[in-house]
Short mmCIF file of C-alpha atoms and ligand atoms in Angstrom, two decimals:
data_model
loop_
_atom_site.label_atom_id
_atom_site.label_comp_id
_atom_site.label_asym_id
_atom_site.label_seq_id
_atom_site.Cartn_x
_atom_site.Cartn_y
_atom_site.Cartn_z
CA UNK A 1 175.52 101.40 194.79
CA UNK A 2 172.99 100.81 191.88
CA UNK A 3 170.40 98.46 193.78
CA UNK A 4 166.83 98.51 192.12
CA UNK A 5 165.22 100.64 194.46
CA UNK A 6 167.58 103.28 194.04
CA UNK A 7 167.85 103.38 190.17
CA UNK A 8 163.98 103.55 190.18
CA UNK A 9 164.12 106.50 192.62
CA UNK A 10 166.80 107.88 189.98
CA UNK A 11 164.26 108.23 187.16
CA UNK A 12 162.05 111.36 188.41
CA UNK A 13 165.26 113.19 188.68
CA UNK A 14 166.59 112.00 185.31
CA UNK A 15 163.05 113.21 183.65
CA UNK A 16 163.37 116.57 185.49
CA UNK A 17 166.76 116.98 184.16
CA UNK A 18 165.62 116.09 180.65
CA UNK A 19 162.79 118.80 181.16
CA UNK A 20 165.09 121.52 182.14
CA UNK A 21 167.49 120.95 179.31
CA UNK A 22 164.56 121.03 177.00
CA UNK A 23 163.32 124.49 178.50
CA UNK A 24 166.81 125.69 178.39
CA UNK A 25 167.18 124.99 174.76
CA UNK A 26 163.70 126.37 174.27
CA UNK A 27 164.76 129.48 175.84
CA UNK A 28 167.77 130.33 174.03
CA UNK A 29 169.86 133.07 175.37
CA UNK A 30 166.91 134.04 177.75
CA UNK A 31 167.96 132.01 181.14
CA UNK A 32 170.59 134.72 181.47
CA UNK A 33 168.34 137.36 182.82
CA UNK A 34 165.51 134.92 183.77
CA UNK A 35 164.62 135.21 187.21
CA UNK A 36 167.23 137.70 187.69
CA UNK A 37 165.26 140.97 188.00
CA UNK A 38 165.75 141.30 191.88
CA UNK A 39 168.06 143.35 194.01
CA UNK A 40 170.57 143.67 195.10
CA UNK A 41 172.64 142.63 192.55
CA UNK A 42 176.49 142.20 192.23
CA UNK A 43 177.93 141.26 188.72
CA UNK A 44 181.58 141.66 187.68
CA UNK A 45 183.86 140.79 184.83
CA UNK A 46 185.20 137.21 184.46
CA UNK A 47 185.41 134.28 186.94
CA UNK A 48 186.40 136.61 189.97
CA UNK A 49 184.34 134.55 192.33
CA UNK A 50 186.47 136.07 195.78
CA UNK A 51 185.58 139.60 194.25
CA UNK A 52 181.92 138.89 194.08
CA UNK A 53 181.82 137.66 197.41
CA UNK A 54 183.69 140.43 198.99
CA UNK A 55 181.07 142.93 197.48
CA UNK A 56 178.08 140.86 198.20
CA UNK A 57 179.11 140.45 201.87
CA UNK A 58 179.87 144.14 202.24
CA UNK A 59 175.93 144.63 200.93
CA UNK A 60 175.04 142.11 203.51
CA UNK A 61 176.96 143.91 206.20
CA UNK A 62 174.96 146.70 205.56
CA UNK A 63 177.59 149.08 203.86
CA UNK A 64 176.81 151.10 200.87
CA UNK A 65 177.02 150.29 197.00
CA UNK A 66 180.31 152.30 196.57
CA UNK A 67 181.67 150.42 199.62
CA UNK A 68 180.97 147.00 197.85
CA UNK A 69 182.36 148.03 194.71
CA UNK A 70 185.55 149.42 196.39
CA UNK A 71 185.89 145.93 198.42
CA UNK A 72 185.17 143.75 195.47
CA UNK A 73 187.63 145.38 193.07
CA UNK A 74 190.15 145.80 196.10
CA UNK A 75 189.86 141.94 196.50
CA UNK A 76 191.27 141.42 193.06
CA UNK A 77 193.79 143.79 193.60
CA UNK A 78 195.07 141.57 196.76
CA UNK A 79 194.75 138.30 194.93
CA UNK A 80 196.07 139.65 191.62
CA UNK A 81 193.26 138.01 189.61
CA UNK A 82 194.80 136.66 186.44
CA UNK A 83 197.57 138.49 186.96
CA UNK A 84 195.85 141.50 185.33
CA UNK A 85 194.82 143.28 188.31
CA UNK A 86 197.11 144.62 190.97
CA UNK A 87 200.73 144.37 191.82
CA UNK A 88 203.13 141.83 190.16
CA UNK A 89 201.40 141.79 186.62
CA UNK A 90 201.41 143.43 183.11
CA UNK A 91 205.12 144.98 183.32
CA UNK A 92 205.42 148.08 181.15
CA UNK A 93 208.35 148.40 178.73
CA UNK A 94 210.74 149.07 181.68
CA UNK A 95 209.42 146.32 183.66
CA UNK A 96 207.35 148.52 186.14
CA UNK A 97 203.70 147.32 187.10
CA UNK A 98 201.44 150.79 187.17
CA UNK A 99 197.84 150.73 187.96
CA UNK A 100 194.33 152.09 186.63
CA UNK A 101 191.13 152.14 188.70
CA UNK A 102 187.84 154.04 188.75
CA UNK A 103 184.60 154.15 190.83
CA UNK A 104 181.42 156.04 190.18
CA UNK A 105 178.49 156.91 192.22
CA UNK A 106 175.22 156.41 190.04
CA UNK A 107 173.31 158.68 192.31
CA UNK A 108 175.57 161.72 192.15
CA UNK A 109 177.34 161.04 189.03
CA UNK A 110 180.53 161.42 190.99
CA UNK A 111 183.65 159.83 189.61
CA UNK A 112 187.11 159.24 191.29
CA UNK A 113 189.93 157.91 189.18
CA UNK A 114 193.82 157.31 189.07
CA UNK A 115 196.02 156.08 186.34
CA UNK A 116 199.33 155.07 185.69
CA UNK A 117 199.58 155.08 189.53
CA UNK A 118 203.08 153.62 190.52
CA UNK A 119 203.92 151.70 193.93
CA UNK A 120 200.45 151.76 195.43
CA UNK A 121 198.79 148.43 195.74
CA UNK A 122 195.26 149.46 196.36
CA UNK A 123 194.38 151.44 193.31
CA UNK A 124 190.59 151.75 193.83
CA UNK A 125 191.23 152.68 197.36
CA UNK A 126 192.92 155.55 196.14
CA UNK A 127 190.07 156.38 193.16
CA UNK A 128 187.45 156.32 196.00
CA UNK A 129 189.48 159.06 197.82
CA UNK A 130 190.00 161.21 194.99
CA UNK A 131 186.10 161.25 194.94
CA UNK A 132 185.66 161.70 198.53
CA UNK A 133 188.21 164.16 199.40
CA UNK A 134 188.94 166.27 196.20
CA UNK A 135 186.99 168.01 193.81
CA UNK A 136 188.80 166.56 191.05
CA UNK A 137 188.05 163.29 189.20
CA UNK A 138 190.99 161.91 187.73
CA UNK A 139 194.80 161.88 189.04
CA UNK A 140 197.60 160.28 187.27
CA UNK A 141 201.22 159.13 187.21
CA UNK A 142 203.72 160.35 190.05
CA UNK A 143 201.47 163.09 191.22
CA UNK A 144 198.64 160.18 191.98
CA UNK A 145 201.22 158.48 193.99
CA UNK A 146 201.58 161.52 196.04
CA UNK A 147 198.06 161.97 196.52
CA UNK A 148 197.87 158.60 197.74
CA UNK A 149 200.83 158.76 200.30
CA UNK A 150 199.19 161.70 201.56
CA UNK A 151 196.06 159.94 201.93
CA UNK A 152 197.92 157.41 204.05
CA UNK A 153 198.54 154.34 201.37
CA UNK A 154 201.98 152.85 201.90
CA UNK A 155 204.40 153.00 199.12
CA UNK A 156 205.49 149.66 198.20
CA UNK A 157 207.57 148.07 195.01
CA UNK A 158 204.81 146.43 192.77
CA UNK A 159 207.47 144.30 190.95
CA UNK A 160 207.41 140.42 191.86
CA UNK A 161 209.55 137.66 190.70
CA UNK A 162 206.98 137.07 188.32
CA UNK A 163 206.50 140.28 186.92
CA UNK A 164 210.28 140.48 186.39
CA UNK A 165 210.28 137.17 184.66
CA UNK A 166 207.73 137.98 182.21
CA UNK A 167 209.73 141.49 181.72
CA UNK A 168 213.00 139.49 181.00
CA UNK A 169 211.47 136.85 178.96
CA UNK A 170 210.30 139.71 176.91
CA UNK A 171 213.64 141.41 176.49
CA UNK A 172 215.01 138.21 175.47
CA UNK A 173 212.69 137.91 172.74
CA UNK A 174 213.75 141.21 171.17
CA UNK A 175 210.94 142.91 172.95
CA UNK A 176 207.96 141.12 171.21
CA UNK A 177 204.98 141.72 171.34
CA UNK A 178 205.03 145.48 171.75
CA UNK A 179 202.79 148.74 170.93
CA UNK A 180 205.08 150.74 168.08
CA UNK A 181 204.27 151.46 164.58
CA UNK A 182 205.88 153.13 161.78
CA UNK A 183 209.04 153.52 163.66
CA UNK A 184 212.61 152.44 163.19
CA UNK A 185 214.28 150.07 163.97
CA UNK A 186 211.52 148.01 162.80
CA UNK A 187 209.59 147.27 166.04
CA UNK A 188 208.30 143.94 164.91
CA UNK A 189 211.88 142.63 164.79
CA UNK A 190 213.84 144.56 167.50
CA UNK A 191 213.78 146.50 170.72
CA UNK A 192 213.83 150.23 171.12
CA UNK A 193 214.71 152.94 171.40
CA UNK A 194 212.59 153.94 168.44
CA UNK A 195 212.47 156.93 166.07
CA UNK A 196 209.28 157.65 163.95
CA UNK A 197 209.62 157.25 160.15
CA UNK A 198 207.62 158.12 157.32
CA UNK A 199 207.26 154.37 156.04
CA UNK A 200 203.31 153.67 156.92
CA UNK A 201 203.11 150.67 154.40
CA UNK A 202 203.99 148.49 157.35
CA UNK A 203 200.94 149.68 159.42
CA UNK A 204 198.68 148.35 157.28
CA UNK A 205 200.10 144.80 157.05
CA UNK A 206 200.33 144.92 160.57
CA UNK A 207 196.50 145.50 160.96
CA UNK A 208 195.75 142.79 158.73
CA UNK A 209 197.99 140.23 160.47
CA UNK A 210 196.63 141.45 163.76
CA UNK A 211 197.00 138.45 166.12
CA UNK A 212 194.52 138.64 169.03
CA UNK A 213 196.11 138.42 172.42
CA UNK A 214 193.29 137.16 174.60
CA UNK A 215 194.18 137.41 178.24
CA UNK A 216 196.82 139.90 177.56
CA UNK A 217 194.74 142.78 179.08
CA UNK A 218 191.97 141.93 181.65
CA UNK A 219 190.25 143.76 184.15
CA UNK A 220 187.73 143.69 186.99
CA UNK A 221 184.87 145.67 186.22
CA UNK A 222 181.82 145.56 188.86
CA UNK A 223 178.30 146.96 188.85
CA UNK A 224 176.47 146.87 192.29
CA UNK A 225 172.85 147.97 192.73
CA UNK A 226 171.39 147.97 196.16
CA UNK A 227 168.13 147.14 197.55
CA UNK A 228 166.96 150.73 197.38
CA UNK A 229 168.10 151.09 193.67
CA UNK A 230 171.28 152.93 194.22
CA UNK A 231 173.67 152.14 191.41
CA UNK A 232 177.95 152.09 191.86
CA UNK A 233 180.29 150.66 189.38
CA UNK A 234 183.98 150.49 189.37
CA UNK A 235 187.31 149.11 187.70
CA UNK A 236 190.65 148.07 188.60
CA UNK A 237 193.41 146.86 186.31
CA UNK A 238 197.32 147.09 185.55
CA UNK A 239 196.59 147.50 182.41
CA UNK A 240 198.46 145.95 178.96
CA UNK A 241 201.34 143.71 179.49
CA UNK A 242 204.41 145.61 177.56
CA UNK A 243 202.84 148.70 177.48
CA UNK A 244 204.71 152.03 176.67
CA UNK A 245 205.23 153.86 179.48
CA UNK A 246 202.68 156.41 180.33
CA UNK A 247 199.63 154.25 178.65
CA UNK A 248 196.32 154.22 180.03
CA UNK A 249 193.48 152.17 179.07
CA UNK A 250 189.81 152.60 179.15
CA UNK A 251 189.25 151.12 182.78
CA UNK A 252 189.77 154.32 184.65
CA UNK A 253 187.58 156.60 182.16
CA UNK A 254 184.10 157.19 182.80
CA UNK A 255 181.70 155.82 180.25
CA UNK A 256 184.66 153.72 178.73
CA UNK A 257 185.60 150.86 181.29
CA UNK A 258 182.44 151.76 183.28
CA UNK A 259 179.62 153.75 183.68
CA UNK A 260 176.67 154.18 186.34
CA UNK A 261 173.46 155.84 186.44
CA UNK A 262 170.96 154.96 189.10
CA UNK A 263 168.25 156.10 186.91
CA UNK A 264 169.19 154.07 183.81
CA UNK A 265 171.69 151.23 184.56
CA UNK A 266 175.22 150.41 184.61
CA UNK A 267 178.07 148.68 182.36
CA UNK A 268 181.66 148.01 182.44
CA UNK A 269 183.93 146.73 179.86
CA UNK A 270 187.06 144.57 179.38
CA UNK A 271 189.22 143.95 176.85
CA UNK A 272 191.42 145.57 174.23
CA UNK A 273 191.10 149.07 176.06
CA UNK A 274 192.96 150.86 173.61
CA UNK A 275 190.25 150.21 170.83
CA UNK A 276 187.39 149.99 173.35
CA UNK A 277 187.50 153.49 174.98
CA UNK A 278 187.25 155.10 171.56
CA UNK A 279 183.61 154.15 171.79
CA UNK A 280 182.70 154.51 175.18
CA UNK A 281 181.17 151.29 175.49
CA UNK A 282 179.84 151.51 178.92
CA UNK A 283 178.15 154.87 178.53
CA UNK A 284 176.77 153.66 175.03
CA UNK A 285 175.28 150.70 176.80
CA UNK A 286 173.62 152.69 179.44
CA UNK A 287 172.11 154.93 177.06
CA UNK A 288 170.59 152.19 175.32
CA UNK A 289 169.00 150.68 178.75
CA UNK A 290 167.66 154.21 179.30
CA UNK A 291 165.51 153.54 176.28
CA UNK A 292 163.98 150.46 177.63
CA UNK A 293 166.47 147.95 175.83
CA UNK A 294 167.23 144.62 177.40
CA UNK A 295 170.52 144.48 179.14
CA UNK A 296 171.86 141.56 176.92
CA UNK A 297 170.88 143.43 173.79
CA UNK A 298 172.19 146.83 174.74
CA UNK A 299 175.71 144.82 175.35
CA UNK A 300 175.22 143.14 172.06
CA UNK A 301 174.56 146.59 170.13
CA UNK A 302 177.64 148.24 171.72
CA UNK A 303 180.11 144.90 170.94
CA UNK A 304 178.61 145.34 167.18
CA UNK A 305 179.32 148.70 166.82
CA UNK A 306 183.04 148.39 167.68
CA UNK A 307 183.06 145.58 165.51
CA UNK A 308 182.18 147.39 162.52
CA UNK A 309 185.49 149.39 162.73
CA UNK A 310 187.80 146.74 164.17
CA UNK A 311 186.46 143.23 163.56
CA UNK A 312 188.88 141.22 165.53
CA UNK A 313 188.90 143.00 168.74
CA UNK A 314 188.93 141.39 172.04
CA UNK A 315 186.44 142.58 174.13
CA UNK A 316 183.35 141.96 176.38
CA UNK A 317 180.97 144.20 178.24
CA UNK A 318 178.47 143.54 181.19
CA UNK A 319 175.31 145.38 181.58
CA UNK A 320 172.46 145.78 184.24
CA UNK A 321 169.04 147.78 184.48
CA UNK A 322 167.68 149.51 187.23
CA UNK A 323 165.57 146.41 187.87
CA UNK A 324 168.48 144.23 188.36
CA UNK A 325 168.41 142.49 185.01
CA UNK A 326 171.73 141.89 183.61
CA UNK A 327 173.22 140.50 180.65
CA UNK A 328 176.68 140.27 179.08
CA UNK A 329 178.03 140.04 175.43
CA UNK A 330 181.68 139.58 173.94
CA UNK A 331 183.26 139.60 170.46
CA UNK A 332 183.76 136.13 169.08
CA UNK A 333 187.42 136.08 167.78
CA UNK A 334 189.97 132.78 167.50
CA UNK A 335 190.52 131.73 171.18
CA UNK A 336 187.69 133.79 172.59
CA UNK A 337 184.26 132.40 172.14
CA UNK A 338 182.75 132.65 175.41
CA UNK A 339 182.77 134.89 178.28
CA UNK A 340 182.73 134.25 181.77
CA UNK A 341 181.42 136.68 184.42
CA UNK A 342 180.07 136.53 187.88
CA UNK A 343 176.46 137.57 189.48
CA UNK A 344 175.06 137.24 192.66
CA UNK A 345 171.29 138.31 193.59
CA UNK A 346 168.82 137.08 195.98
CA UNK A 347 167.42 134.41 193.34
CA UNK A 348 171.11 132.89 192.42
CA UNK A 349 171.35 133.20 196.51
CA UNK A 350 175.39 133.12 196.13
CA UNK A 351 177.88 134.17 193.74
CA UNK A 352 177.47 132.25 190.51
CA UNK A 353 179.55 132.01 187.50
CA UNK A 354 177.65 133.01 184.28
CA UNK A 355 178.78 131.90 180.70
CA UNK A 356 177.74 133.96 177.58
CA UNK A 357 178.33 132.89 173.91
CA UNK A 358 180.23 135.30 171.97
CA UNK A 359 178.52 137.04 168.94
C1 NAG B 1 170.01 154.15 199.09
O1 NAG B 1 171.15 153.79 199.93
C2 NAG B 1 172.28 154.22 200.04
C3 NAG B 1 173.20 153.95 201.02
O2 NAG B 1 173.47 152.37 200.48
C4 NAG B 1 172.24 155.88 200.03
O3 NAG B 1 173.60 156.35 199.84
C5 NAG B 1 171.18 156.26 198.98
O4 NAG B 1 170.75 157.65 199.01
C6 NAG B 1 169.70 155.48 198.97
N1 NAG B 1 169.28 155.67 197.97
C7 NAG B 1 167.85 156.13 197.59
C8 NAG B 1 167.19 156.35 196.44
O5 NAG B 1 167.47 156.34 198.89
C1 NAG B 2 165.22 145.48 182.89
O1 NAG B 2 165.14 144.25 181.87
C2 NAG B 2 164.10 143.51 181.93
C3 NAG B 2 164.56 142.00 181.29
O2 NAG B 2 165.35 142.37 180.06
C4 NAG B 2 163.00 143.98 181.79
O3 NAG B 2 161.84 143.03 181.94
C5 NAG B 2 162.74 145.35 182.76
O4 NAG B 2 161.63 145.86 182.32
C6 NAG B 2 163.98 146.07 182.62
N1 NAG B 2 163.83 147.06 183.36
C7 NAG B 2 163.60 148.52 183.15
C8 NAG B 2 163.41 149.54 184.17
O5 NAG B 2 163.64 148.72 181.92
#
């Protein structure tokens, strides 16, 4: 190691590295989308690499964009990505794991979705069946489970040792944190059952003191654009940990959790779904891109719009336009200053982790 000969050979590569760093600095945010305008494209929220790989290899095998989204999100359901997708995560107030998922075809604008799905592991698979075998868009709760069983999905307990211990720990710490407000007994101090109160003074206080629970509710959101420009998108999640029974987040809602339109682009969102769903961020980002706005800027505009009302919301959006350029944006809050997501296209050659600074 370190002979004179090899260190002189090292110089050209050191210079090249410096030059690259300089270019990166000059380019600012540009490197994210630079050179990415080629198809096919797979992007998904967070560093869920195996999901990207599953979607990418599905495309390589010649299967459809919808198949790729189903396989990609399904991969996360199998490996319980971050504990926030699939079985055994995010127990609700009764300790049960329930799943939300959605898939959208940007050619036909058809959507299949399920929410509050119980005892079925492959939520995005069931969402696909809603699209393929019914004239409906969205099935929920025990009835969605019955539908899944009729489609041949096995019924299984979604509770694991891990989700059980998260639940028991929460019970032991007086059910903190939880999602109640304006109730008695005081939800910030004790468990339910709760009754409504007319004392709204407490709510204002809670909003100001709102602590950000980063990674409390993540989701896989995925966008796939085929060689021929067909776009599909989908999501899968087990929702917010300690959610009130029956709670449905943004993920399974078209335009909120994800949106795809092969004539304009696609977007997917992750984060505090209870807040984000009110703004239809994925729909809005696609509409921005329809006007020619760059994907990164479209994502940023959506984040800014939500922030006007809820400054400390936890959230991120990924965006891709019809030519395969992509970008992302996130809301900067304590503990969340960068957002990691995955991308794969012919230029990147393999699924690669991307990082964007939050705004
Ligand atoms: C592109 O290919 C998909 C199958 O992967 C097909 O469903 C779709 O109709 C094609 N779209 C166009 C615009 O040809
Ligand atoms: C997609 O975005 C890229 C870069 O942001 C831009 O050059 C390209 O024209 C856009 N494509 C469309 C169809 O708007």
